[in-house]
PDB file of C-alpha atoms in Angstrom:
ATOM      1  CA  MET A  17     -19.875  -5.073 -12.313  1.00 42.00           C
ATOM      2  CA  VAL A  18     -20.701  -4.160 -15.752  1.00 42.00           C
ATOM      3  CA  GLN A  19     -24.371  -2.060 -16.192  1.00 55.00           C
ATOM      4  CA  ASP A  20     -26.896  -4.203 -19.019  1.00 62.00           C
ATOM      5  CA  LYS A  21     -26.720  -1.877 -21.625  1.00 70.00           C
ATOM      6  CA  ASN A  22     -30.604  -1.852 -20.869  1.00 74.00           C
ATOM      7  CA  ASP A  23     -30.600  -0.001 -17.096  1.00 82.00           C
ATOM      8  CA  ILE A  24     -27.644   2.553 -18.937  1.00 83.00           C
ATOM      9  CA  TYR A  25     -30.627   3.217 -21.728  1.00 88.00           C
ATOM     10  CA  ARG A  26     -33.142   3.964 -18.613  1.00 91.00           C
ATOM     11  CA  GLU A  27     -30.067   5.838 -16.242  1.00 94.00           C
ATOM     12  CA  TYR A  28     -30.540   8.672 -19.401  1.00 96.00           C
ATOM     13  CA  SER A  29     -33.918   8.322 -20.011  1.00 96.00           C
ATOM     14  CA  GLU A  30     -34.952   9.342 -17.013  1.00 97.00           C
ATOM     15  CA  PHE A  31     -31.862  11.439 -16.730  1.00 97.00           C
ATOM     16  CA  ALA A  32     -33.137  13.237 -19.684  1.00 98.00           C
ATOM     17  CA  GLU A  33     -37.046  13.443 -18.552  1.00 98.00           C
ATOM     18  CA  SER A  34     -36.358  15.114 -15.692  1.00 98.00           C
ATOM     19  CA  VAL A  35     -34.613  17.904 -17.023  1.00 98.00           C
ATOM     20  CA  LEU A  36     -37.213  18.168 -20.118  1.00 98.00           C
ATOM     21  CA  LYS A  37     -39.041  18.906 -17.054  1.00 98.00           C
ATOM     22  CA  GLU A  38     -37.490  21.441 -15.553  1.00 98.00           C
ATOM     23  CA  CYS A  39     -37.005  22.830 -18.260  1.00 98.00           C
ATOM     24  CA  GLY A  40     -41.421  22.730 -19.257  1.00 98.00           C
ATOM     25  CA  GLU A  41     -41.879  24.625 -15.540  1.00 98.00           C
ATOM     26  CA  ILE A  42     -39.491  27.895 -17.286  1.00 98.00           C
ATOM     27  CA  VAL A  43     -41.430  27.360 -20.739  1.00 98.00           C
ATOM     28  CA  VAL A  44     -44.795  27.824 -19.113  1.00 98.00           C
ATOM     29  CA  GLU A  45     -44.178  30.228 -16.867  1.00 97.00           C
ATOM     30  CA  TRP A  46     -43.377  32.502 -19.407  1.00 97.00           C
ATOM     31  CA  ARG A  47     -45.930  32.079 -21.404  1.00 97.00           C
ATOM     32  CA  GLY A  48     -47.253  34.794 -22.609  1.00 94.00           C
ATOM     33  CA  LYS A  49     -44.972  37.761 -20.117  1.00 95.00           C
ATOM     34  CA  LYS A  50     -43.094  40.293 -21.813  1.00 95.00           C
ATOM     35  CA  SER A  51     -39.287  39.097 -23.008  1.00 96.00           C
ATOM     36  CA  PRO A  52     -36.984  38.451 -19.514  1.00 93.00           C
ATOM     37  CA  VAL A  53     -34.024  39.699 -21.383  1.00 95.00           C
ATOM     38  CA  GLU A  54     -33.567  42.235 -23.236  1.00 94.00           C
ATOM     39  CA  GLY A  55     -33.162  42.808 -27.476  1.00 96.00           C
ATOM     40  CA  LEU A  56     -34.678  39.568 -27.104  1.00 96.00           C
ATOM     41  CA  TYR A  57     -37.442  38.028 -28.677  1.00 97.00           C
ATOM     42  CA  LEU A  58     -40.022  35.929 -25.702  1.00 97.00           C
ATOM     43  CA  ASN A  59     -39.215  32.584 -27.550  1.00 97.00           C
ATOM     44  CA  GLU A  60     -35.479  33.848 -27.712  1.00 96.00           C
ATOM     45  CA  ALA A  61     -35.143  34.421 -24.440  1.00 97.00           C
ATOM     46  CA  VAL A  62     -36.360  31.211 -22.910  1.00 97.00           C
ATOM     47  CA  SER A  63     -34.466  29.487 -25.411  1.00 96.00           C
ATOM     48  CA  LYS A  64     -31.209  30.694 -23.270  1.00 95.00           C
ATOM     49  CA  TYR A  65     -33.123  30.425 -20.467  1.00 96.00           C
ATOM     50  CA  VAL A  66     -33.657  26.314 -21.169  1.00 97.00           C
ATOM     51  CA  SER A  67     -30.527  25.503 -23.969  1.00 95.00           C
ATOM     52  CA  GLU A  68     -28.632  26.412 -20.744  1.00 95.00           C
ATOM     53  CA  HIS A  69     -30.531  25.083 -18.093  1.00 97.00           C
ATOM     54  CA  ILE A  70     -29.559  21.488 -19.866  1.00 96.00           C
ATOM     55  CA  ALA A  71     -26.066  21.730 -19.832  1.00 95.00           C
ATOM     56  CA  LYS A  72     -25.424  23.122 -16.854  1.00 97.00           C
ATOM     57  CA  ARG A  73     -27.483  19.562 -16.267  1.00 97.00           C
ATOM     58  CA  ILE A  74     -25.151  17.337 -18.123  1.00 96.00           C
ATOM     59  CA  GLU A  75     -22.315  18.985 -16.732  1.00 95.00           C
ATOM     60  CA  GLU A  76     -22.915  17.935 -13.255  1.00 97.00           C
ATOM     61  CA  SER A  77     -24.495  14.655 -14.267  1.00 97.00           C
ATOM     62  CA  TYR A  78     -22.363  13.010 -17.373  1.00 95.00           C
ATOM     63  CA  PRO A  79     -18.497  15.650 -17.571  1.00 94.00           C
ATOM     64  CA  ALA A  80     -17.871  13.236 -20.409  1.00 92.00           C
ATOM     65  CA  HIS A  81     -20.505  13.763 -22.893  1.00 93.00           C
ATOM     66  CA  CYS A  82     -20.664  16.732 -24.700  1.00 91.00           C
ATOM     67  CA  LEU A  83     -23.563  19.370 -25.772  1.00 91.00           C
ATOM     68  CA  TYR A  84     -23.543  19.865 -29.985  1.00 84.00           C
ATOM     69  CA  THR A  85     -23.789  23.077 -30.839  1.00 69.00           C
ATOM     70  CA  LYS A  86     -23.412  24.283 -34.153  1.00 59.00           C
ATOM     71  CA  GLY A  87     -20.223  24.634 -35.687  1.00 53.00           C
ATOM     72  CA  SER A  88     -18.945  22.952 -32.393  1.00 58.00           C
ATOM     73  CA  ARG A  89     -17.528  19.850 -34.034  1.00 58.00           C
ATOM     74  CA  ASP A  90     -19.675  17.055 -36.688  1.00 62.00           C
ATOM     75  CA  VAL A  91     -21.891  14.415 -35.086  1.00 63.00           C
ATOM     76  CA  GLY A  92     -20.091  11.703 -33.617  1.00 59.00           C
ATOM     77  CA  GLU A  93     -16.475  13.154 -32.811  1.00 68.00           C
ATOM     78  CA  VAL A  94     -17.411  12.701 -29.815  1.00 73.00           C
ATOM     79  CA  GLU A  95     -18.398   9.333 -27.410  1.00 86.00           C
ATOM     80  CA  TYR A  96     -20.871  10.097 -26.648  1.00 92.00           C
ATOM     81  CA  GLU A  97     -22.634  13.555 -27.266  1.00 93.00           C
ATOM     82  CA  TRP A  98     -26.605  15.453 -26.893  1.00 95.00           C
ATOM     83  CA  ILE A  99     -28.580  17.217 -29.206  1.00 94.00           C
ATOM     84  CA  CYS A 100     -31.677  19.005 -27.596  1.00 94.00           C
ATOM     85  CA  ASP A 101     -33.799  21.491 -29.406  1.00 94.00           C
ATOM     86  CA  PRO A 102     -34.562  23.233 -26.438  1.00 95.00           C
ATOM     87  CA  LEU A 103     -37.954  25.010 -27.789  1.00 96.00           C
ATOM     88  CA  ASP A 104     -39.182  24.121 -31.336  1.00 95.00           C
ATOM     89  CA  GLY A 105     -42.709  25.766 -32.026  1.00 96.00           C
ATOM     90  CA  ALA A 106     -40.937  29.186 -30.837  1.00 96.00           C
ATOM     91  CA  PHE A 107     -42.459  31.231 -33.253  1.00 95.00           C
ATOM     92  CA  VAL A 108     -46.567  29.772 -32.107  1.00 96.00           C
ATOM     93  CA  TYR A 109     -45.169  30.297 -28.830  1.00 97.00           C
ATOM     94  CA  TYR A 110     -43.820  33.563 -29.215  1.00 96.00           C
ATOM     95  CA  LYS A 111     -47.802  34.684 -30.090  1.00 96.00           C
ATOM     96  CA  GLY A 112     -48.515  33.001 -27.329  1.00 96.00           C
ATOM     97  CA  LEU A 113     -50.572  29.079 -28.396  1.00 96.00           C
ATOM     98  CA  THR A 114     -48.459  25.942 -26.732  1.00 97.00           C
ATOM     99  CA  SER A 115     -48.220  23.733 -29.869  1.00 96.00           C
ATOM    100  CA  CYS A 116     -44.068  23.682 -29.131  1.00 97.00           C
ATOM    101  CA  VAL A 117     -42.098  21.090 -27.362  1.00 98.00           C
ATOM    102  CA  ILE A 118     -38.192  20.404 -25.549  1.00 97.00           C
ATOM    103  CA  SER A 119     -36.031  17.616 -26.808  1.00 97.00           C
ATOM    104  CA  MET A 120     -32.687  15.874 -25.702  1.00 97.00           C
ATOM    105  CA  THR A 121     -31.291  13.754 -27.695  1.00 96.00           C
ATOM    106  CA  LEU A 122     -28.443  11.518 -27.346  1.00 96.00           C
ATOM    107  CA  VAL A 123     -26.150  10.130 -29.480  1.00 94.00           C
ATOM    108  CA  HIS A 124     -23.244   7.331 -29.465  1.00 91.00           C
ATOM    109  CA  GLY A 125     -20.807   7.042 -31.723  1.00 86.00           C
ATOM    110  CA  GLY A 126     -22.672   8.998 -34.352  1.00 85.00           C
ATOM    111  CA  ASN A 127     -26.130   7.356 -34.211  1.00 91.00           C
ATOM    112  CA  PRO A 128     -29.473   8.163 -31.589  1.00 94.00           C
ATOM    113  CA  ILE A 129     -29.748   6.283 -28.505  1.00 96.00           C
ATOM    114  CA  ILE A 130     -31.998   8.469 -26.398  1.00 97.00           C
ATOM    115  CA  ALA A 131     -34.858  10.577 -27.408  1.00 97.00           C
ATOM    116  CA  ALA A 132     -37.038  12.271 -24.880  1.00 98.00           C
ATOM    117  CA  ILE A 133     -39.212  15.064 -26.539  1.00 98.00           C
ATOM    118  CA  PHE A 134     -41.347  16.577 -23.400  1.00 98.00           C
ATOM    119  CA  GLN A 135     -44.903  19.128 -24.543  1.00 98.00           C
ATOM    120  CA  PRO A 136     -44.575  21.397 -21.443  1.00 98.00           C
ATOM    121  CA  PHE A 137     -48.463  21.749 -21.710  1.00 98.00           C
ATOM    122  CA  THR A 138     -49.643  19.116 -21.885  1.00 98.00           C
ATOM    123  CA  HIS A 139     -47.325  17.186 -19.733  1.00 98.00           C
ATOM    124  CA  ASP A 140     -47.245  14.520 -22.632  1.00 98.00           C
ATOM    125  CA  MET A 141     -43.006  12.907 -23.320  1.00 98.00           C
ATOM    126  CA  TYR A 142     -42.522  10.749 -25.605  1.00 98.00           C
ATOM    127  CA  LEU A 143     -39.625   8.462 -25.518  1.00 98.00           C
ATOM    128  CA  ALA A 144     -37.489   6.817 -27.735  1.00 97.00           C
ATOM    129  CA  MET A 145     -34.845   4.333 -27.517  1.00 95.00           C
ATOM    130  CA  ASP A 146     -32.841   2.247 -29.605  1.00 95.00           C
ATOM    131  CA  GLY A 147     -34.511  -0.557 -29.876  1.00 93.00           C
ATOM    132  CA  CYS A 148     -37.275  -0.440 -27.348  1.00 94.00           C
ATOM    133  CA  GLY A 149     -40.013   1.034 -29.901  1.00 96.00           C
ATOM    134  CA  VAL A 150     -41.518   4.598 -28.624  1.00 97.00           C
ATOM    135  CA  ARG A 151     -43.358   5.910 -25.620  1.00 97.00           C
ATOM    136  CA  LYS A 152     -45.543   8.170 -24.639  1.00 98.00           C
ATOM    137  CA  ASN A 153     -46.062   8.300 -20.537  1.00 98.00           C
ATOM    138  CA  GLY A 154     -45.082   5.540 -20.450  1.00 96.00           C
ATOM    139  CA  VAL A 155     -47.750   2.711 -22.295  1.00 97.00           C
ATOM    140  CA  LEU A 156     -45.979   1.366 -25.153  1.00 97.00           C
ATOM    141  CA  LEU A 157     -47.245   3.330 -28.818  1.00 97.00           C
ATOM    142  CA  GLU A 158     -48.167   1.054 -31.708  1.00 96.00           C
ATOM    143  CA  HIS A 159     -47.060   0.890 -35.171  1.00 97.00           C
ATOM    144  CA  ASN A 160     -49.339   4.000 -37.026  1.00 97.00           C
ATOM    145  CA  LYS A 161     -50.586   2.019 -40.675  1.00 97.00           C
ATOM    146  CA  GLN A 162     -52.475   4.979 -41.661  1.00 98.00           C
ATOM    147  CA  LYS A 163     -52.332   5.881 -45.660  1.00 98.00           C
ATOM    148  CA  LEU A 164     -53.177   8.922 -47.110  1.00 98.00           C
ATOM    149  CA  GLU A 165     -57.044   8.579 -47.498  1.00 98.00           C
ATOM    150  CA  LYS A 166     -60.489  10.409 -46.620  1.00 98.00           C
ATOM    151  CA  TYR A 167     -60.456  12.153 -43.547  1.00 97.00           C
ATOM    152  CA  MET A 168     -56.859  11.695 -41.902  1.00 98.00           C
ATOM    153  CA  CYS A 169     -54.233  14.514 -41.230  1.00 98.00           C
ATOM    154  CA  ILE A 170     -51.576  15.850 -42.803  1.00 98.00           C
ATOM    155  CA  ASP A 171     -49.174  18.454 -41.585  1.00 98.00           C
ATOM    156  CA  GLU A 172     -46.824  20.922 -42.796  1.00 97.00           C
ATOM    157  CA  GLU A 173     -44.773  22.971 -41.752  1.00 96.00           C
ATOM    158  CA  TRP A 174     -44.169  26.822 -44.413  1.00 94.00           C
ATOM    159  CA  TRP A 175     -43.290  30.404 -43.654  1.00 93.00           C
ATOM    160  CA  PRO A 176     -42.463  33.036 -46.089  1.00 92.00           C
ATOM    161  CA  GLU A 177     -38.887  32.247 -46.727  1.00 93.00           C
ATOM    162  CA  ALA A 178     -39.693  28.365 -47.248  1.00 94.00           C
ATOM    163  CA  TYR A 179     -37.255  27.623 -50.521  1.00 95.00           C
ATOM    164  CA  TYR A 180     -40.242  24.727 -51.072  1.00 97.00           C
ATOM    165  CA  ASP A 181     -43.581  25.273 -51.588  1.00 96.00           C
ATOM    166  CA  ILE A 182     -44.976  22.745 -50.035  1.00 96.00           C
ATOM    167  CA  ASP A 183     -48.508  23.889 -49.415  1.00 95.00           C
ATOM    168  CA  ARG A 184     -48.823  23.565 -53.536  1.00 96.00           C
ATOM    169  CA  VAL A 185     -48.024  19.541 -51.896  1.00 97.00           C
ATOM    170  CA  VAL A 186     -50.122  19.087 -49.181  1.00 98.00           C
ATOM    171  CA  HIS A 187     -53.664  21.003 -50.762  1.00 97.00           C
ATOM    172  CA  GLY A 188     -52.526  19.120 -53.825  1.00 97.00           C
ATOM    173  CA  LEU A 189     -52.844  15.582 -51.575  1.00 98.00           C
ATOM    174  CA  SER A 190     -55.396  16.613 -49.236  1.00 98.00           C
ATOM    175  CA  ARG A 191     -58.527  17.340 -52.240  1.00 98.00           C
ATOM    176  CA  GLU A 192     -56.994  14.072 -53.864  1.00 97.00           C
ATOM    177  CA  TYR A 193     -57.858  12.351 -51.187  1.00 98.00           C
ATOM    178  CA  GLU A 194     -59.717  13.877 -48.901  1.00 98.00           C
ATOM    179  CA  MET A 195     -57.359  14.787 -45.750  1.00 98.00           C
ATOM    180  CA  TYR A 196     -56.697  17.937 -43.536  1.00 98.00           C
ATOM    181  CA  PRO A 197     -54.227  20.299 -43.823  1.00 98.00           C
ATOM    182  CA  ILE A 198     -52.916  20.765 -40.313  1.00 97.00           C
ATOM    183  CA  HIS A 199     -49.823  24.065 -39.677  1.00 96.00           C
ATOM    184  CA  LEU A 200     -48.949  22.877 -35.942  1.00 97.00           C
ATOM    185  CA  GLY A 201     -46.288  25.080 -36.240  1.00 96.00           C
ATOM    186  CA  SER A 202     -43.936  22.703 -34.642  1.00 96.00           C
ATOM    187  CA  VAL A 203     -41.569  19.509 -36.634  1.00 95.00           C
ATOM    188  CA  VAL A 204     -40.740  17.761 -33.509  1.00 96.00           C
ATOM    189  CA  TYR A 205     -44.050  17.863 -31.842  1.00 97.00           C
ATOM    190  CA  SER A 206     -46.223  17.049 -35.763  1.00 97.00           C
ATOM    191  CA  ALA A 207     -43.502  13.955 -35.695  1.00 97.00           C
ATOM    192  CA  CYS A 208     -44.533  12.685 -32.109  1.00 98.00           C
ATOM    193  CA  LEU A 209     -47.903  12.315 -33.870  1.00 98.00           C
ATOM    194  CA  VAL A 210     -47.202  10.832 -36.256  1.00 98.00           C
ATOM    195  CA  VAL A 211     -45.741   8.121 -34.254  1.00 98.00           C
ATOM    196  CA  GLU A 212     -48.854   8.505 -31.402  1.00 97.00           C
ATOM    197  CA  GLY A 213     -52.266   8.459 -34.685  1.00 97.00           C
ATOM    198  CA  VAL A 214     -52.938  11.755 -34.635  1.00 98.00           C
ATOM    199  CA  PHE A 215     -51.303  12.578 -38.301  1.00 98.00           C
ATOM    200  CA  THR A 216     -50.987  10.219 -41.270  1.00 98.00           C
ATOM    201  CA  ALA A 217     -47.181  12.363 -42.042  1.00 98.00           C
ATOM    202  CA  THR A 218     -45.460  15.915 -42.006  1.00 98.00           C
ATOM    203  CA  LEU A 219     -43.591  17.971 -44.550  1.00 98.00           C
ATOM    204  CA  PHE A 220     -41.026  20.497 -44.025  1.00 96.00           C
ATOM    205  CA  GLY A 221     -40.396  22.882 -46.756  1.00 96.00           C
ATOM    206  CA  GLY A 222     -36.867  24.354 -45.993  1.00 94.00           C
ATOM    207  CA  ARG A 223     -33.402  23.470 -47.633  1.00 93.00           C
ATOM    208  CA  LEU A 224     -30.914  23.545 -44.739  1.00 86.00           C
ATOM    209  CA  VAL A 225     -27.735  23.474 -43.382  1.00 82.00           C
ATOM    210  CA  GLY A 226     -27.813  21.890 -40.574  1.00 70.00           C
ATOM    211  CA  LYS A 227     -31.741  21.523 -39.390  1.00 68.00           C
ATOM    212  CA  ASN A 228     -31.145  17.376 -39.600  1.00 74.00           C
ATOM    213  CA  HIS A 229     -28.847  18.486 -36.705  1.00 77.00           C
ATOM    214  CA  GLU A 230     -32.060  19.978 -34.266  1.00 73.00           C
ATOM    215  CA  ALA A 231     -34.244  17.531 -35.664  1.00 83.00           C
ATOM    216  CA  ALA A 232     -31.951  14.125 -34.086  1.00 90.00           C
ATOM    217  CA  ALA A 233     -34.839  13.341 -32.524  1.00 95.00           C
ATOM    218  CA  VAL A 234     -37.244  12.770 -35.288  1.00 95.00           C
ATOM    219  CA  MET A 235     -34.331  10.042 -36.146  1.00 94.00           C
ATOM    220  CA  LEU A 236     -34.833   7.853 -33.824  1.00 96.00           C
ATOM    221  CA  LEU A 237     -38.360   8.623 -33.239  1.00 97.00           C
ATOM    222  CA  MET A 238     -39.613   7.180 -36.621  1.00 97.00           C
ATOM    223  CA  LYS A 239     -37.291   4.572 -36.888  1.00 96.00           C
ATOM    224  CA  GLU A 240     -38.828   2.898 -33.778  1.00 97.00           C
ATOM    225  CA  SER A 241     -41.586   3.665 -34.830  1.00 97.00           C
ATOM    226  CA  GLY A 242     -41.431   1.428 -38.137  1.00 97.00           C
ATOM    227  CA  GLY A 243     -42.120   5.874 -40.063  1.00 97.00           C
ATOM    228  CA  ARG A 244     -40.027   7.163 -43.044  1.00 98.00           C
ATOM    229  CA  TYR A 245     -38.140  10.276 -42.170  1.00 96.00           C
ATOM    230  CA  THR A 246     -36.638  11.388 -46.064  1.00 96.00           C
ATOM    231  CA  ASP A 247     -36.263  14.770 -47.802  1.00 96.00           C
ATOM    232  CA  LEU A 248     -38.530  15.277 -50.758  1.00 97.00           C
ATOM    233  CA  ASN A 249     -37.150  12.967 -52.577  1.00 97.00           C
ATOM    234  CA  GLY A 250     -37.492   9.981 -51.587  1.00 97.00           C
ATOM    235  CA  ASP A 251     -33.680   9.763 -49.775  1.00 95.00           C
ATOM    236  CA  GLU A 252     -32.842   9.154 -46.583  1.00 91.00           C
ATOM    237  CA  ILE A 253     -31.420  11.824 -44.163  1.00 89.00           C
ATOM    238  CA  GLY A 254     -28.746  12.124 -41.799  1.00 86.00           C
ATOM    239  CA  PHE A 255     -26.527  13.854 -39.852  1.00 84.00           C
ATOM    240  CA  LYS A 256     -24.385  15.795 -42.435  1.00 81.00           C
ATOM    241  CA  GLY A 257     -24.954  18.188 -46.249  1.00 83.00           C
ATOM    242  CA  THR A 258     -27.828  19.240 -47.428  1.00 88.00           C
ATOM    243  CA  MET A 259     -31.668  19.531 -46.483  1.00 91.00           C
ATOM    244  CA  PHE A 260     -34.347  18.890 -48.935  1.00 95.00           C
ATOM    245  CA  GLY A 261     -36.985  19.864 -47.463  1.00 96.00           C
ATOM    246  CA  PHE A 262     -38.499  16.222 -45.399  1.00 94.00           C
ATOM    247  CA  ILE A 263     -41.428  14.263 -45.431  1.00 98.00           C
ATOM    248  CA  ILE A 264     -41.830  12.670 -42.299  1.00 98.00           C
ATOM    249  CA  SER A 265     -44.824  10.206 -43.130  1.00 98.00           C
ATOM    250  CA  THR A 266     -46.275   6.012 -41.999  1.00 98.00           C
ATOM    251  CA  ARG A 267     -44.855   2.977 -44.071  1.00 98.00           C
ATOM    252  CA  GLN A 268     -47.311   3.234 -45.623  1.00 98.00           C
ATOM    253  CA  ALA A 269     -48.245   6.888 -47.180  1.00 98.00           C
ATOM    254  CA  HIS A 270     -44.897   7.479 -48.447  1.00 98.00           C
ATOM    255  CA  ASP A 271     -44.865   6.440 -51.285  1.00 98.00           C
ATOM    256  CA  GLN A 272     -47.797   7.977 -52.013  1.00 98.00           C
ATOM    257  CA  ILE A 273     -46.392  11.431 -50.432  1.00 98.00           C
ATOM    258  CA  LEU A 274     -43.226  10.936 -52.853  1.00 98.00           C
ATOM    259  CA  THR A 275     -45.760  11.469 -56.190  1.00 98.00           C
ATOM    260  CA  GLY A 276     -47.140  13.936 -54.889  1.00 98.00           C
ATOM    261  CA  VAL A 277     -44.429  15.883 -54.127  1.00 98.00           C
ATOM    262  CA  LYS A 278     -43.220  15.272 -57.992  1.00 97.00           C
ATOM    263  CA  LYS A 279     -46.511  15.306 -59.690  1.00 97.00           C
ATOM    264  CA  TYR A 280     -47.028  19.573 -57.242  1.00 97.00           C
ATOM    265  CA  ILE A 281     -43.440  20.811 -57.406  1.00 96.00           C
ATOM    266  CA  GLY A 282     -40.758  17.962 -59.281  1.00 94.00           C
ATOM    267  CA  THR A 283     -37.950  17.629 -57.692  1.00 93.00           C
ATOM    268  CA  ALA A 284     -36.241  19.081 -55.055  1.00 92.00           C
ATOM    269  CA  GLU A 285     -32.921  19.971 -55.763  1.00 90.00           C
TER     270      GLU A 285
END
């Protein structure tokens, strides 16, 4: 008997959710404690434990599936591949804060079909399935249609070595539209909050090769929520090439943000 597509998606999503909840126990257990691995910071040690647990569970349940690791291959070279971020928001976690998430994304033939994101401290599970929208704790979320305007929130992910000065963009737009800038510390979690309607947008200031793999969950989240996920020039982001920062936003706010990027920092190169 051939399984229905929805049954297959449900099976994979339930697997991802169960594994993420198991990993969440590791993240919560070690918060604020001394690193259990000599020579590694706490966030590095916890990421190691979570990664090992995910790899073990995938091997046990789906031995024909691969787990993507940087430098191993290009995404899409195998039929089914899991792309996982063991601790997005690692620095804030290291500092004892709780705005971090764990994500598992299943890619089939180079296209994300399942993305599960778990916030272990609030026990919130976000799930995106190809063609099925985005759910939070089982409840389908309506599309966020916010634009930049008074009292909206915009998130910025910036650090001292960041290539693009998105501070200028976010602060400039916040003054223009009387919004509130926030630095959450986790790109993937911020994307969930854009989908949910807490944020209107989030901007990331890194110029990187490979971060697009780590943010694989965001690709499906924004596709299924009707939002936008582009670089700072407005070009769509995929799995290959250089990423010139990025914008995660509602469709309604995207052009406003692009205007702000050009005004405050110019073309991202």
